[in-house]
mmCIF file of C-alpha atoms in Angstrom:
data_model
loop_
_atom_site.group_PDB
_atom_site.id
_atom_site.type_symbol
_atom_site.label_atom_id
_atom_site.label_comp_id
_atom_site.label_asym_id
_atom_site.label_seq_id
_atom_site.Cartn_x
_atom_site.Cartn_y
_atom_site.Cartn_z
ATOM 1 C CA UNK X 114 37.064 128.920 122.964
ATOM 2 C CA UNK X 115 36.317 126.531 125.832
ATOM 3 C CA UNK X 116 39.659 126.518 127.644
ATOM 4 C CA UNK X 117 41.605 129.034 129.690
ATOM 5 C CA UNK X 118 43.841 130.949 127.248
ATOM 6 C CA UNK X 119 47.479 129.865 127.432
ATOM 7 C CA UNK X 120 48.547 133.405 128.295
ATOM 8 C CA UNK X 121 46.419 133.318 131.461
ATOM 9 C CA UNK X 122 47.840 130.030 132.741
ATOM 10 C CA UNK X 123 50.543 129.496 135.347
ATOM 11 C CA UNK X 124 53.797 128.897 133.433
ATOM 12 C CA UNK X 125 55.998 126.257 135.072
ATOM 13 C CA UNK X 126 59.340 125.559 133.376
ATOM 14 C CA UNK X 127 61.600 122.581 134.051
ATOM 15 C CA UNK X 128 65.375 123.070 133.795
ATOM 16 C CA UNK X 129 68.164 120.559 134.188
ATOM 17 C CA UNK X 130 70.894 118.637 132.434
ATOM 18 C CA UNK X 131 70.271 116.343 129.501
ATOM 19 C CA UNK X 132 68.763 113.059 130.679
ATOM 20 C CA UNK X 133 68.033 114.406 134.163
ATOM 21 C CA UNK X 134 64.443 113.241 133.636
ATOM 22 C CA UNK X 135 62.683 116.551 132.926
ATOM 23 C CA UNK X 136 60.387 115.030 130.307
ATOM 24 C CA UNK X 137 59.666 112.006 132.488
ATOM 25 C CA UNK X 138 58.864 114.328 135.383
ATOM 26 C CA UNK X 139 56.367 116.241 133.216
ATOM 27 C CA UNK X 140 54.669 112.955 132.342
ATOM 28 C CA UNK X 141 54.513 112.023 136.014
ATOM 29 C CA UNK X 142 53.100 115.417 137.002
ATOM 30 C CA UNK X 143 50.401 115.279 134.327
ATOM 31 C CA UNK X 144 49.654 111.569 134.553
ATOM 32 C CA UNK X 145 50.002 111.423 130.765
ATOM 33 C CA UNK X 146 52.649 110.801 128.139
ATOM 34 C CA UNK X 147 52.754 114.523 127.470
ATOM 35 C CA UNK X 148 56.476 114.731 126.685
ATOM 36 C CA UNK X 149 58.718 112.564 124.508
ATOM 37 C CA UNK X 150 61.059 110.442 126.639
ATOM 38 C CA UNK X 151 64.254 108.766 125.490
ATOM 39 C CA UNK X 152 67.562 107.615 126.949
ATOM 40 C CA UNK X 153 69.316 109.477 124.124
ATOM 41 C CA UNK X 154 70.814 112.766 125.411
ATOM 42 C CA UNK X 155 69.378 115.849 123.758
ATOM 43 C CA UNK X 156 65.984 114.388 122.820
ATOM 44 C CA UNK X 157 64.299 117.700 123.692
ATOM 45 C CA UNK X 158 65.780 120.122 121.146
ATOM 46 C CA UNK X 159 63.435 123.091 121.620
ATOM 47 C CA UNK X 160 61.239 124.268 124.485
ATOM 48 C CA UNK X 161 58.000 122.269 124.426
ATOM 49 C CA UNK X 162 54.802 123.756 125.874
ATOM 50 C CA UNK X 163 52.002 121.616 127.273
ATOM 51 C CA UNK X 164 48.792 123.235 128.549
ATOM 52 C CA UNK X 165 47.185 121.210 131.320
ATOM 53 C CA UNK X 166 44.702 121.366 134.201
ATOM 54 C CA UNK X 167 46.540 119.977 137.228
ATOM 55 C CA UNK X 168 45.163 119.800 140.761
ATOM 56 C CA UNK X 169 45.902 121.754 142.950
ATOM 57 C CA UNK X 170 47.571 124.182 140.522
ATOM 58 C CA UNK X 171 44.650 124.759 138.163
ATOM 59 C CA UNK X 172 45.217 125.803 134.526
ATOM 60 C CA UNK X 173 48.937 125.798 133.809
ATOM 61 C CA UNK X 174 51.537 125.430 131.082
ATOM 62 C CA UNK X 175 54.426 123.019 131.636
ATOM 63 C CA UNK X 176 57.537 123.923 129.655
ATOM 64 C CA UNK X 177 60.048 121.171 128.873
ATOM 65 C CA UNK X 178 63.459 122.638 127.998
ATOM 66 C CA UNK X 179 66.640 121.361 126.334
ATOM 67 C CA UNK X 180 69.458 120.367 128.658
ATOM 68 C CA UNK X 181 71.441 123.220 130.186
ATOM 69 C CA UNK X 182 74.643 121.234 129.541
ATOM 70 C CA UNK X 183 74.119 120.800 125.779
ATOM 71 C CA UNK X 184 77.328 121.139 123.771
ATOM 72 C CA UNK X 185 78.523 122.187 120.328
ATOM 73 C CA UNK X 186 77.318 125.059 118.177
ATOM 74 C CA UNK X 187 73.784 123.681 117.962
ATOM 75 C CA UNK X 188 73.825 122.876 121.665
ATOM 76 C CA UNK X 189 74.718 126.464 122.514
ATOM 77 C CA UNK X 190 71.719 127.624 120.500
ATOM 78 C CA UNK X 191 69.508 125.222 122.434
ATOM 79 C CA UNK X 192 70.835 126.495 125.759
ATOM 80 C CA UNK X 193 70.137 130.055 124.608
ATOM 81 C CA UNK X 194 66.528 129.034 123.864
ATOM 82 C CA UNK X 195 66.332 127.491 127.324
ATOM 83 C CA UNK X 196 67.585 130.740 128.878
ATOM 84 C CA UNK X 197 64.949 132.708 126.960
ATOM 85 C CA UNK X 198 62.225 130.612 128.624
ATOM 86 C CA UNK X 199 63.016 132.355 131.913
ATOM 87 C CA UNK X 200 61.330 135.510 130.587
ATOM 88 C CA UNK X 201 57.945 133.787 130.739
ATOM 89 C CA UNK X 202 58.453 131.501 133.744
ATOM 90 C CA UNK X 203 56.193 131.970 136.787
ATOM 91 C CA UNK X 204 57.736 129.032 138.686
ATOM 92 C CA UNK X 205 60.978 127.211 137.848
ATOM 93 C CA UNK X 206 61.704 123.565 138.642
ATOM 94 C CA UNK X 207 65.412 122.709 138.718
ATOM 95 C CA UNK X 208 65.910 118.967 138.268
ATOM 96 C CA UNK X 209 68.950 117.264 139.829
ATOM 97 C CA UNK X 210 70.026 113.736 138.897
ATOM 98 C CA UNK X 211 73.819 113.627 139.238
ATOM 99 C CA UNK X 212 76.766 114.466 141.470
ATOM 100 C CA UNK X 213 78.251 117.420 139.556
ATOM 101 C CA UNK X 214 76.138 120.428 140.596
ATOM 102 C CA UNK X 215 78.152 123.245 139.027
ATOM 103 C CA UNK X 216 75.749 123.884 136.151
ATOM 104 C CA UNK X 217 72.726 123.607 138.449
ATOM 105 C CA UNK X 218 74.273 126.068 140.916
ATOM 106 C CA UNK X 219 74.850 128.646 138.167
ATOM 107 C CA UNK X 220 71.315 128.121 136.892
ATOM 108 C CA UNK X 221 69.833 128.465 140.369
ATOM 109 C CA UNK X 222 71.639 131.789 140.775
ATOM 110 C CA UNK X 223 70.283 132.946 137.412
ATOM 111 C CA UNK X 224 66.705 132.006 138.315
ATOM 112 C CA UNK X 225 66.890 133.662 141.732
ATOM 113 C CA UNK X 226 68.391 136.822 140.214
ATOM 114 C CA UNK X 227 65.222 137.091 138.107
ATOM 115 C CA UNK X 228 63.043 136.835 141.220
ATOM 116 C CA UNK X 229 61.414 133.636 139.959
ATOM 117 C CA UNK X 230 60.161 131.154 142.602
ATOM 118 C CA UNK X 231 62.359 128.059 142.424
ATOM 119 C CA UNK X 232 61.727 124.434 143.376
ATOM 120 C CA UNK X 233 64.596 121.920 143.524
ATOM 121 C CA UNK X 234 63.701 118.343 142.621
ATOM 122 C CA UNK X 235 66.038 115.371 143.056
ATOM 123 C CA UNK X 236 64.912 112.879 140.418
ATOM 124 C CA UNK X 237 65.648 109.189 139.768
ATOM 125 C CA UNK X 238 65.619 108.260 143.459
ATOM 126 C CA UNK X 239 64.787 104.723 142.338
ATOM 127 C CA UNK X 240 68.339 104.492 140.974
ATOM 128 C CA UNK X 241 70.464 106.830 143.133
ATOM 129 C CA UNK X 242 70.898 107.906 146.758
ATOM 130 C CA UNK X 243 68.289 110.634 147.029
ATOM 131 C CA UNK X 244 69.208 111.628 150.591
ATOM 132 C CA UNK X 245 72.869 112.158 149.695
ATOM 133 C CA UNK X 246 72.063 114.181 146.584
ATOM 134 C CA UNK X 247 69.467 116.267 148.428
ATOM 135 C CA UNK X 248 72.085 117.068 151.076
ATOM 136 C CA UNK X 249 74.543 118.110 148.360
ATOM 137 C CA UNK X 250 71.890 120.325 146.754
ATOM 138 C CA UNK X 251 71.282 122.005 150.115
ATOM 139 C CA UNK X 252 74.983 122.575 150.713
ATOM 140 C CA UNK X 253 75.865 123.721 147.174
ATOM 141 C CA UNK X 254 72.749 125.589 146.060
ATOM 142 C CA UNK X 255 71.032 126.426 149.340
ATOM 143 C CA UNK X 256 67.844 124.679 148.219
ATOM 144 C CA UNK X 257 65.636 122.188 150.032
ATOM 145 C CA UNK X 258 64.931 119.547 147.403
ATOM 146 C CA UNK X 259 61.881 117.352 147.005
ATOM 147 C CA UNK X 260 62.891 113.760 146.235
ATOM 148 C CA UNK X 261 61.007 111.971 143.464
ATOM 149 C CA UNK X 262 61.136 109.123 141.041
ATOM 150 C CA UNK X 263 59.449 110.045 137.804
ATOM 151 C CA UNK X 264 59.642 106.356 136.888
ATOM 152 C CA UNK X 265 57.684 105.084 139.903
ATOM 153 C CA UNK X 266 55.925 108.445 140.508
ATOM 154 C CA UNK X 267 57.029 108.470 144.126
ATOM 155 C CA UNK X 268 57.086 111.998 145.534
ATOM 156 C CA UNK X 269 54.918 113.540 142.800
ATOM 157 C CA UNK X 270 52.212 114.602 145.256
ATOM 158 C CA UNK X 271 54.879 116.408 147.293
ATOM 159 C CA UNK X 272 56.080 118.249 144.175
ATOM 160 C CA UNK X 273 52.558 119.428 143.371
ATOM 161 C CA UNK X 274 52.041 120.587 146.948
ATOM 162 C CA UNK X 275 55.346 122.466 146.910
ATOM 163 C CA UNK X 276 54.458 124.110 143.587
ATOM 164 C CA UNK X 277 51.104 125.284 144.951
ATOM 165 C CA UNK X 278 52.949 127.087 147.761
ATOM 166 C CA UNK X 279 55.227 128.840 145.257
ATOM 167 C CA UNK X 280 52.500 130.428 143.124
ATOM 168 C CA UNK X 281 53.375 134.148 143.108
ATOM 169 C CA UNK X 282 51.035 136.332 145.129
ATOM 170 C CA UNK X 283 50.504 138.601 142.125
ATOM 171 C CA UNK X 284 49.831 135.769 139.671
ATOM 172 C CA UNK X 285 46.058 136.090 139.859
ATOM 173 C CA UNK X 286 45.422 138.878 137.380
ATOM 174 C CA UNK X 287 42.945 141.603 138.321
ATOM 175 C CA UNK X 288 39.723 142.128 136.433
ATOM 176 C CA UNK X 289 40.269 143.633 132.985
ATOM 177 C CA UNK X 290 37.501 146.194 133.463
ATOM 178 C CA UNK X 291 36.668 146.066 137.167
ATOM 179 C CA UNK X 292 38.376 149.411 137.868
ATOM 180 C CA UNK X 293 36.034 151.145 135.410
ATOM 181 C CA UNK X 294 32.621 149.510 135.860
ATOM 182 C CA UNK X 295 29.954 148.651 138.420
ATOM 183 C CA UNK X 296 27.162 146.056 138.253
ATOM 184 C CA UNK X 297 24.367 146.980 135.807
ATOM 185 C CA UNK X 298 26.542 149.502 133.978
ATOM 186 C CA UNK X 299 25.810 149.614 130.256
ATOM 187 C CA UNK X 300 29.044 149.173 128.303
ATOM 188 C CA UNK X 301 29.254 149.726 124.551
ATOM 189 C CA UNK X 302 31.910 147.776 122.658
ATOM 190 C CA UNK X 303 32.882 149.151 119.240
ATOM 191 C CA UNK X 304 34.492 146.269 117.367
ATOM 192 C CA UNK X 305 35.417 146.679 113.702
ATOM 193 C CA UNK X 306 35.252 143.309 111.960
ATOM 194 C CA UNK X 307 37.819 143.945 109.244
ATOM 195 C CA UNK X 308 40.066 141.660 107.223
ATOM 196 C CA UNK X 309 42.286 141.047 110.261
ATOM 197 C CA UNK X 310 39.512 139.515 112.357
ATOM 198 C CA UNK X 311 39.236 135.717 111.954
ATOM 199 C CA UNK X 312 36.235 134.826 109.819
ATOM 200 C CA UNK X 313 33.275 133.825 111.980
ATOM 201 C CA UNK X 314 35.100 134.613 115.239
ATOM 202 C CA UNK X 315 36.042 137.443 117.561
ATOM 203 C CA UNK X 316 39.645 138.234 118.366
ATOM 204 C CA UNK X 317 40.910 137.175 121.788
ATOM 205 C CA UNK X 318 40.960 140.631 123.498
ATOM 206 C CA UNK X 319 37.305 141.117 122.561
ATOM 207 C CA UNK X 320 36.330 137.694 123.911
ATOM 208 C CA UNK X 321 38.240 138.212 127.158
ATOM 209 C CA UNK X 322 36.777 141.683 127.695
ATOM 210 C CA UNK X 323 33.204 140.538 127.057
ATOM 211 C CA UNK X 324 33.612 137.684 129.540
ATOM 212 C CA UNK X 325 35.134 140.021 132.117
ATOM 213 C CA UNK X 326 32.273 142.530 131.736
ATOM 214 C CA UNK X 327 29.736 139.744 132.180
ATOM 215 C CA UNK X 328 31.594 138.596 135.308
ATOM 216 C CA UNK X 329 31.266 142.179 136.575
ATOM 217 C CA UNK X 330 27.471 141.962 135.968
ATOM 218 C CA UNK X 331 27.485 144.621 133.262
ATOM 219 C CA UNK X 332 25.055 145.016 130.371
ATOM 220 C CA UNK X 333 27.102 144.616 127.219
ATOM 221 C CA UNK X 334 26.215 145.972 123.783
ATOM 222 C CA UNK X 335 28.475 145.108 120.854
ATOM 223 C CA UNK X 336 28.504 146.981 117.533
ATOM 224 C CA UNK X 337 30.751 147.655 114.581
ATOM 225 C CA UNK X 338 31.950 151.205 113.974
ATOM 226 C CA UNK X 339 29.294 152.092 111.412
ATOM 227 C CA UNK X 340 26.521 151.141 113.851
ATOM 228 C CA UNK X 341 27.793 153.174 116.795
ATOM 229 C CA UNK X 342 25.354 156.055 116.182
ATOM 230 C CA UNK X 343 22.397 153.671 116.021
ATOM 231 C CA UNK X 344 23.516 151.948 119.217
ATOM 232 C CA UNK X 345 23.831 155.220 121.120
ATOM 233 C CA UNK X 346 20.427 156.435 119.934
ATOM 234 C CA UNK X 347 18.804 153.176 121.044
ATOM 235 C CA UNK X 348 19.879 153.691 124.654
ATOM 236 C CA UNK X 349 17.809 155.620 127.199
ATOM 237 C CA UNK X 350 21.001 157.242 128.487
ATOM 238 C CA UNK X 351 24.673 157.242 127.416
ATOM 239 C CA UNK X 352 26.668 154.133 128.313
ATOM 240 C CA UNK X 353 28.875 154.286 131.375
ATOM 241 C CA UNK X 354 31.845 153.103 129.342
ATOM 242 C CA UNK X 355 32.773 152.726 125.683
ATOM 243 C CA UNK X 356 35.531 150.304 124.722
ATOM 244 C CA UNK X 357 36.819 150.468 121.177
ATOM 245 C CA UNK X 358 39.441 149.036 118.899
ATOM 246 C CA UNK X 359 42.373 151.452 119.101
ATOM 247 C CA UNK X 360 42.510 151.760 115.316
ATOM 248 C CA UNK X 361 39.255 153.758 115.333
ATOM 249 C CA UNK X 362 40.014 155.794 118.466
ATOM 250 C CA UNK X 363 39.631 159.101 116.617
ATOM 251 C CA UNK X 364 36.269 158.246 115.057
ATOM 252 C CA UNK X 365 34.844 156.829 118.289
ATOM 253 C CA UNK X 366 36.098 159.756 120.388
ATOM 254 C CA UNK X 367 34.212 162.225 118.206
ATOM 255 C CA UNK X 368 30.976 160.301 118.868
ATOM 256 C CA UNK X 369 31.512 159.556 122.568
ATOM 257 C CA UNK X 370 28.944 161.351 124.787
ATOM 258 C CA UNK X 371 30.430 163.609 127.488
ATOM 259 C CA UNK X 372 28.882 161.368 130.160
ATOM 260 C CA UNK X 373 30.680 158.258 128.889
ATOM 261 C CA UNK X 374 34.215 157.189 129.614
ATOM 262 C CA UNK X 375 36.339 155.856 126.736
ATOM 263 C CA UNK X 376 39.139 153.330 126.507
ATOM 264 C CA UNK X 377 40.319 150.593 124.135
ATOM 265 C CA UNK X 378 40.915 146.857 124.234
ATOM 266 C CA UNK X 379 44.649 147.425 123.819
ATOM 267 C CA UNK X 380 44.819 149.946 126.662
ATOM 268 C CA UNK X 381 42.877 147.587 128.947
ATOM 269 C CA UNK X 382 45.281 144.752 128.162
ATOM 270 C CA UNK X 383 48.244 147.070 128.707
ATOM 271 C CA UNK X 384 47.071 147.560 132.270
ATOM 272 C CA UNK X 385 46.020 143.918 132.696
ATOM 273 C CA UNK X 386 49.205 142.323 131.356
ATOM 274 C CA UNK X 387 51.900 144.970 131.688
ATOM 275 C CA UNK X 388 52.841 148.258 133.327
ATOM 276 C CA UNK X 389 50.341 150.909 132.242
ATOM 277 C CA UNK X 390 52.253 153.690 134.008
ATOM 278 C CA UNK X 391 55.398 152.833 132.058
ATOM 279 C CA UNK X 392 53.407 152.715 128.813
ATOM 280 C CA UNK X 393 51.792 156.117 129.404
ATOM 281 C CA UNK X 394 55.130 157.659 130.342
ATOM 282 C CA UNK X 395 56.759 156.022 127.331
ATOM 283 C CA UNK X 396 54.241 157.633 124.985
ATOM 284 C CA UNK X 397 55.790 161.028 125.793
ATOM 285 C CA UNK X 398 58.775 159.931 123.696
ATOM 286 C CA UNK X 399 56.586 160.286 120.599
ATOM 287 C CA UNK X 400 56.834 164.069 120.975
ATOM 288 C CA UNK X 401 60.641 163.798 120.944
ATOM 289 C CA UNK X 402 60.996 161.580 117.883
ATOM 290 C CA UNK X 403 62.835 162.911 114.854
ATOM 291 C CA UNK X 404 62.949 161.656 111.290
ATOM 292 C CA UNK X 405 66.431 160.238 111.937
ATOM 293 C CA UNK X 406 65.244 157.988 114.783
ATOM 294 C CA UNK X 407 64.367 154.270 114.728
ATOM 295 C CA UNK X 408 61.264 152.748 116.350
ATOM 296 C CA UNK X 409 60.597 149.094 117.188
ATOM 297 C CA UNK X 410 57.043 147.773 116.886
ATOM 298 C CA UNK X 411 56.595 144.433 118.680
ATOM 299 C CA UNK X 412 53.560 142.191 118.425
ATOM 300 C CA UNK X 413 52.858 138.942 120.222
ATOM 301 C CA UNK X 414 51.189 137.261 117.262
ATOM 302 C CA UNK X 415 53.008 135.716 114.341
ATOM 303 C CA UNK X 416 50.821 135.964 111.267
ATOM 304 C CA UNK X 417 51.003 136.751 107.588
ATOM 305 C CA UNK X 418 50.539 140.523 107.271
ATOM 306 C CA UNK X 419 47.275 141.572 105.620
ATOM 307 C CA UNK X 420 46.106 144.791 104.001
ATOM 308 C CA UNK X 421 45.940 147.549 106.599
ATOM 309 C CA UNK X 422 48.032 145.635 109.160
ATOM 310 C CA UNK X 423 48.269 147.792 112.275
ATOM 311 C CA UNK X 424 51.944 147.073 112.974
ATOM 312 C CA UNK X 425 53.188 147.403 109.407
ATOM 313 C CA UNK X 426 50.799 149.931 107.879
ATOM 314 C CA UNK X 427 48.592 151.918 110.253
ATOM 315 C CA UNK X 428 50.973 152.670 113.114
ATOM 316 C CA UNK X 429 53.902 153.491 110.807
ATOM 317 C CA UNK X 430 51.659 155.824 108.801
ATOM 318 C CA UNK X 431 50.555 157.672 111.937
ATOM 319 C CA UNK X 432 54.114 157.935 113.226
ATOM 320 C CA UNK X 433 55.571 159.178 109.946
ATOM 321 C CA UNK X 434 52.745 161.660 109.513
ATOM 322 C CA UNK X 435 53.790 163.235 112.810
ATOM 323 C CA UNK X 436 57.552 162.776 112.673
ATOM 324 C CA UNK X 437 58.486 162.597 109.008
ATOM 325 C CA UNK X 438 58.922 159.999 106.309
ATOM 326 C CA UNK X 439 62.533 159.369 107.271
ATOM 327 C CA UNK X 440 61.547 157.646 110.520
ATOM 328 C CA UNK X 441 62.898 154.069 110.464
ATOM 329 C CA UNK X 442 60.555 151.388 111.796
ATOM 330 C CA UNK X 443 61.313 147.732 112.507
ATOM 331 C CA UNK X 444 58.572 145.185 113.185
ATOM 332 C CA UNK X 445 59.071 141.922 115.102
ATOM 333 C CA UNK X 446 56.555 139.210 115.939
ATOM 334 C CA UNK X 447 56.204 136.423 118.468
ATOM 335 C CA UNK X 448 59.288 135.873 120.621
ATOM 336 C CA UNK X 449 61.648 137.673 118.231
ATOM 337 C CA UNK X 450 62.355 140.570 120.597
ATOM 338 C CA UNK X 451 65.885 142.001 120.368
ATOM 339 C CA UNK X 452 68.102 141.738 123.421
ATOM 340 C CA UNK X 453 69.809 144.982 122.402
ATOM 341 C CA UNK X 454 67.318 147.858 122.252
ATOM 342 C CA UNK X 455 69.930 150.619 122.049
ATOM 343 C CA UNK X 456 69.274 151.385 118.339
ATOM 344 C CA UNK X 457 65.702 152.425 119.184
ATOM 345 C CA UNK X 458 64.270 155.707 120.430
ATOM 346 C CA UNK X 459 60.972 153.993 121.290
ATOM 347 C CA UNK X 460 59.415 150.530 121.563
ATOM 348 C CA UNK X 461 55.681 150.163 120.842
ATOM 349 C CA UNK X 462 54.215 146.848 122.028
ATOM 350 C CA UNK X 463 50.868 145.260 121.211
ATOM 351 C CA UNK X 464 48.301 144.377 123.879
ATOM 352 C CA UNK X 465 50.069 140.997 124.249
ATOM 353 C CA UNK X 466 46.942 138.869 124.582
ATOM 354 C CA UNK X 467 49.095 135.891 123.520
ATOM 355 C CA UNK X 468 51.742 136.406 126.240
ATOM 356 C CA UNK X 469 51.594 135.820 129.972
ATOM 357 C CA UNK X 470 52.102 138.800 132.266
ATOM 358 C CA UNK X 471 55.615 137.831 133.345
ATOM 359 C CA UNK X 472 56.763 137.783 129.730
ATOM 360 C CA UNK X 473 55.344 141.254 129.056
ATOM 361 C CA UNK X 474 56.904 142.650 132.222
ATOM 362 C CA UNK X 475 60.267 141.123 131.269
ATOM 363 C CA UNK X 476 60.183 143.190 128.075
ATOM 364 C CA UNK X 477 59.200 146.320 129.996
ATOM 365 C CA UNK X 478 62.070 145.677 132.392
ATOM 366 C CA UNK X 479 64.528 145.114 129.534
ATOM 367 C CA UNK X 480 63.549 148.446 127.980
ATOM 368 C CA UNK X 481 63.826 150.241 131.347
ATOM 369 C CA UNK X 482 67.267 148.778 132.046
ATOM 370 C CA UNK X 483 68.472 150.031 128.650
ATOM 371 C CA UNK X 484 66.873 153.447 129.023
ATOM 372 C CA UNK X 485 64.538 152.984 126.053
ATOM 373 C CA UNK X 486 60.932 154.251 126.414
ATOM 374 C CA UNK X 487 58.258 151.615 125.816
ATOM 375 C CA UNK X 488 54.571 152.114 125.173
ATOM 376 C CA UNK X 489 51.583 150.171 123.868
ATOM 377 C CA UNK X 490 49.574 150.196 120.619
ATOM 378 C CA UNK X 491 46.456 151.716 122.145
ATOM 379 C CA UNK X 492 48.332 154.249 124.257
ATOM 380 C CA UNK X 493 50.476 155.267 121.280
ATOM 381 C CA UNK X 494 47.470 155.690 118.982
ATOM 382 C CA UNK X 495 45.659 157.745 121.616
ATOM 383 C CA UNK X 496 48.766 159.939 121.904
ATOM 384 C CA UNK X 497 49.063 160.322 118.142
ATOM 385 C CA UNK X 498 45.339 161.089 117.906
ATOM 386 C CA UNK X 499 45.633 163.754 120.601
ATOM 387 C CA UNK X 500 43.237 162.122 123.071
ATOM 388 C CA UNK X 501 45.538 160.303 125.503
ATOM 389 C CA UNK X 502 44.650 162.724 128.306
ATOM 390 C CA UNK X 503 40.946 162.196 127.611
ATOM 391 C CA UNK X 504 40.694 158.387 127.747
ATOM 392 C CA UNK X 505 40.732 155.968 130.676
ATOM 393 C CA UNK X 506 44.179 154.419 131.123
ATOM 394 C CA UNK X 507 44.030 153.464 134.813
#
C-alpha cells in the first residue's frame, strides 16, 4: 500500500440538481477527466468516489452524486443514495446553476442540520449571470457563494481556498497508539495469519498500527499467536504494550506479563475512528441480553464469508454461549446499515478500517438517537471473555 487509505482522506461531496455541473466541477478541481460528463440529465446514477491528492487539501475523496431533483421511482432511489452520502461527508459543496432554489434551500438546511461544513458554488458563470444568482443564493439560503465556470475553470482556485478553510478542526485523526506508548517502547503485536488474512499481505488495521508505532519511535515486534511465548522469552524485559487480534484475546491475556498493557487492533480503531466511551458503555448491554433478543453485527467490509468468519461464526458463538441459542443475530456489510434499529437490543460494529470517522460517528449517533446500545468487535469480545476491565480502551 503506497497511498493514503481512502478512509483516512477528507471526504468532499458535491450536491446539486441534474446538469448543474457537479461532474464538470470535479474535473475542474482535479485537473483531470475524473468524472463522466454529459448534457443528458441523470448521467450520474450512483455516487461516484474519486480519491485524489489536491493542493492545498491534501489526500481527499471527491464524491459525485446523482441530482437531488431526480424523478420517478428510480430517481427517488437515486436521491435516497445521495442523501446517504451525507453520513460520510466531511465537507459538502452545494452547486447552483439555475433560478429555482427551492431544492437547494431544503438541501442546505439538511446539510447544516447535520453540522457539516457547507460551501455554495455558483457554476456555469460563462453562460449565466453569476452575480445575480449569487445574490439570490445569499438571500434564499444565507450562503456566500463562490462563482465559477467549470468549463473555463475560472474561480477554481477560489473554491480550493474556500474548501481549505472549511476542513473540520477535528478532521486530523489522533495517533492510533500515541496515548499508550512512548519513544523506544517495545511493542509486541500478536497477529494470527488465518484464512481471513489476504495471502501474502497484512490486513489494513495491522498495517496502520505498525506505521503509527514506527511514527511514535517504538520498537515493534510482530509474531503469530503460536510464537508469542518465544517472542516474550527473547526479550530482556516484558514489552510495554501488547496489541493482539481480538479473536485471540483470551489466549493472549493468559500469557500477558503483569508489567505489560494489553489492547487489540479493533479496540484501537474503535477509539481512533469512533466513540470509545459509547462502545465501552454499550458493551454493558451484553449482560442484559436474553435469548429472545436480536443483535445486529455490522462490518465495514463486503466479502465472501470464509470458515471461522468473525461476524458470522465467532462472535455469534460467543454471544449464544453466554445468552442462549435462541438469540437472533443479523449481519450486514458495507453500507447496508438499517435506518431503523428498534428491533435490536445491541449493535456490534467492526473496527471500521474501511470507513472514515464521520461515517462511523453517524452510526453511533443513529444508535444513540434510537436508544440502542452500540459497541465494537474488540470491546465486545473483551467483555465476553471477562477481561474488558483489564485491557487498555482509552
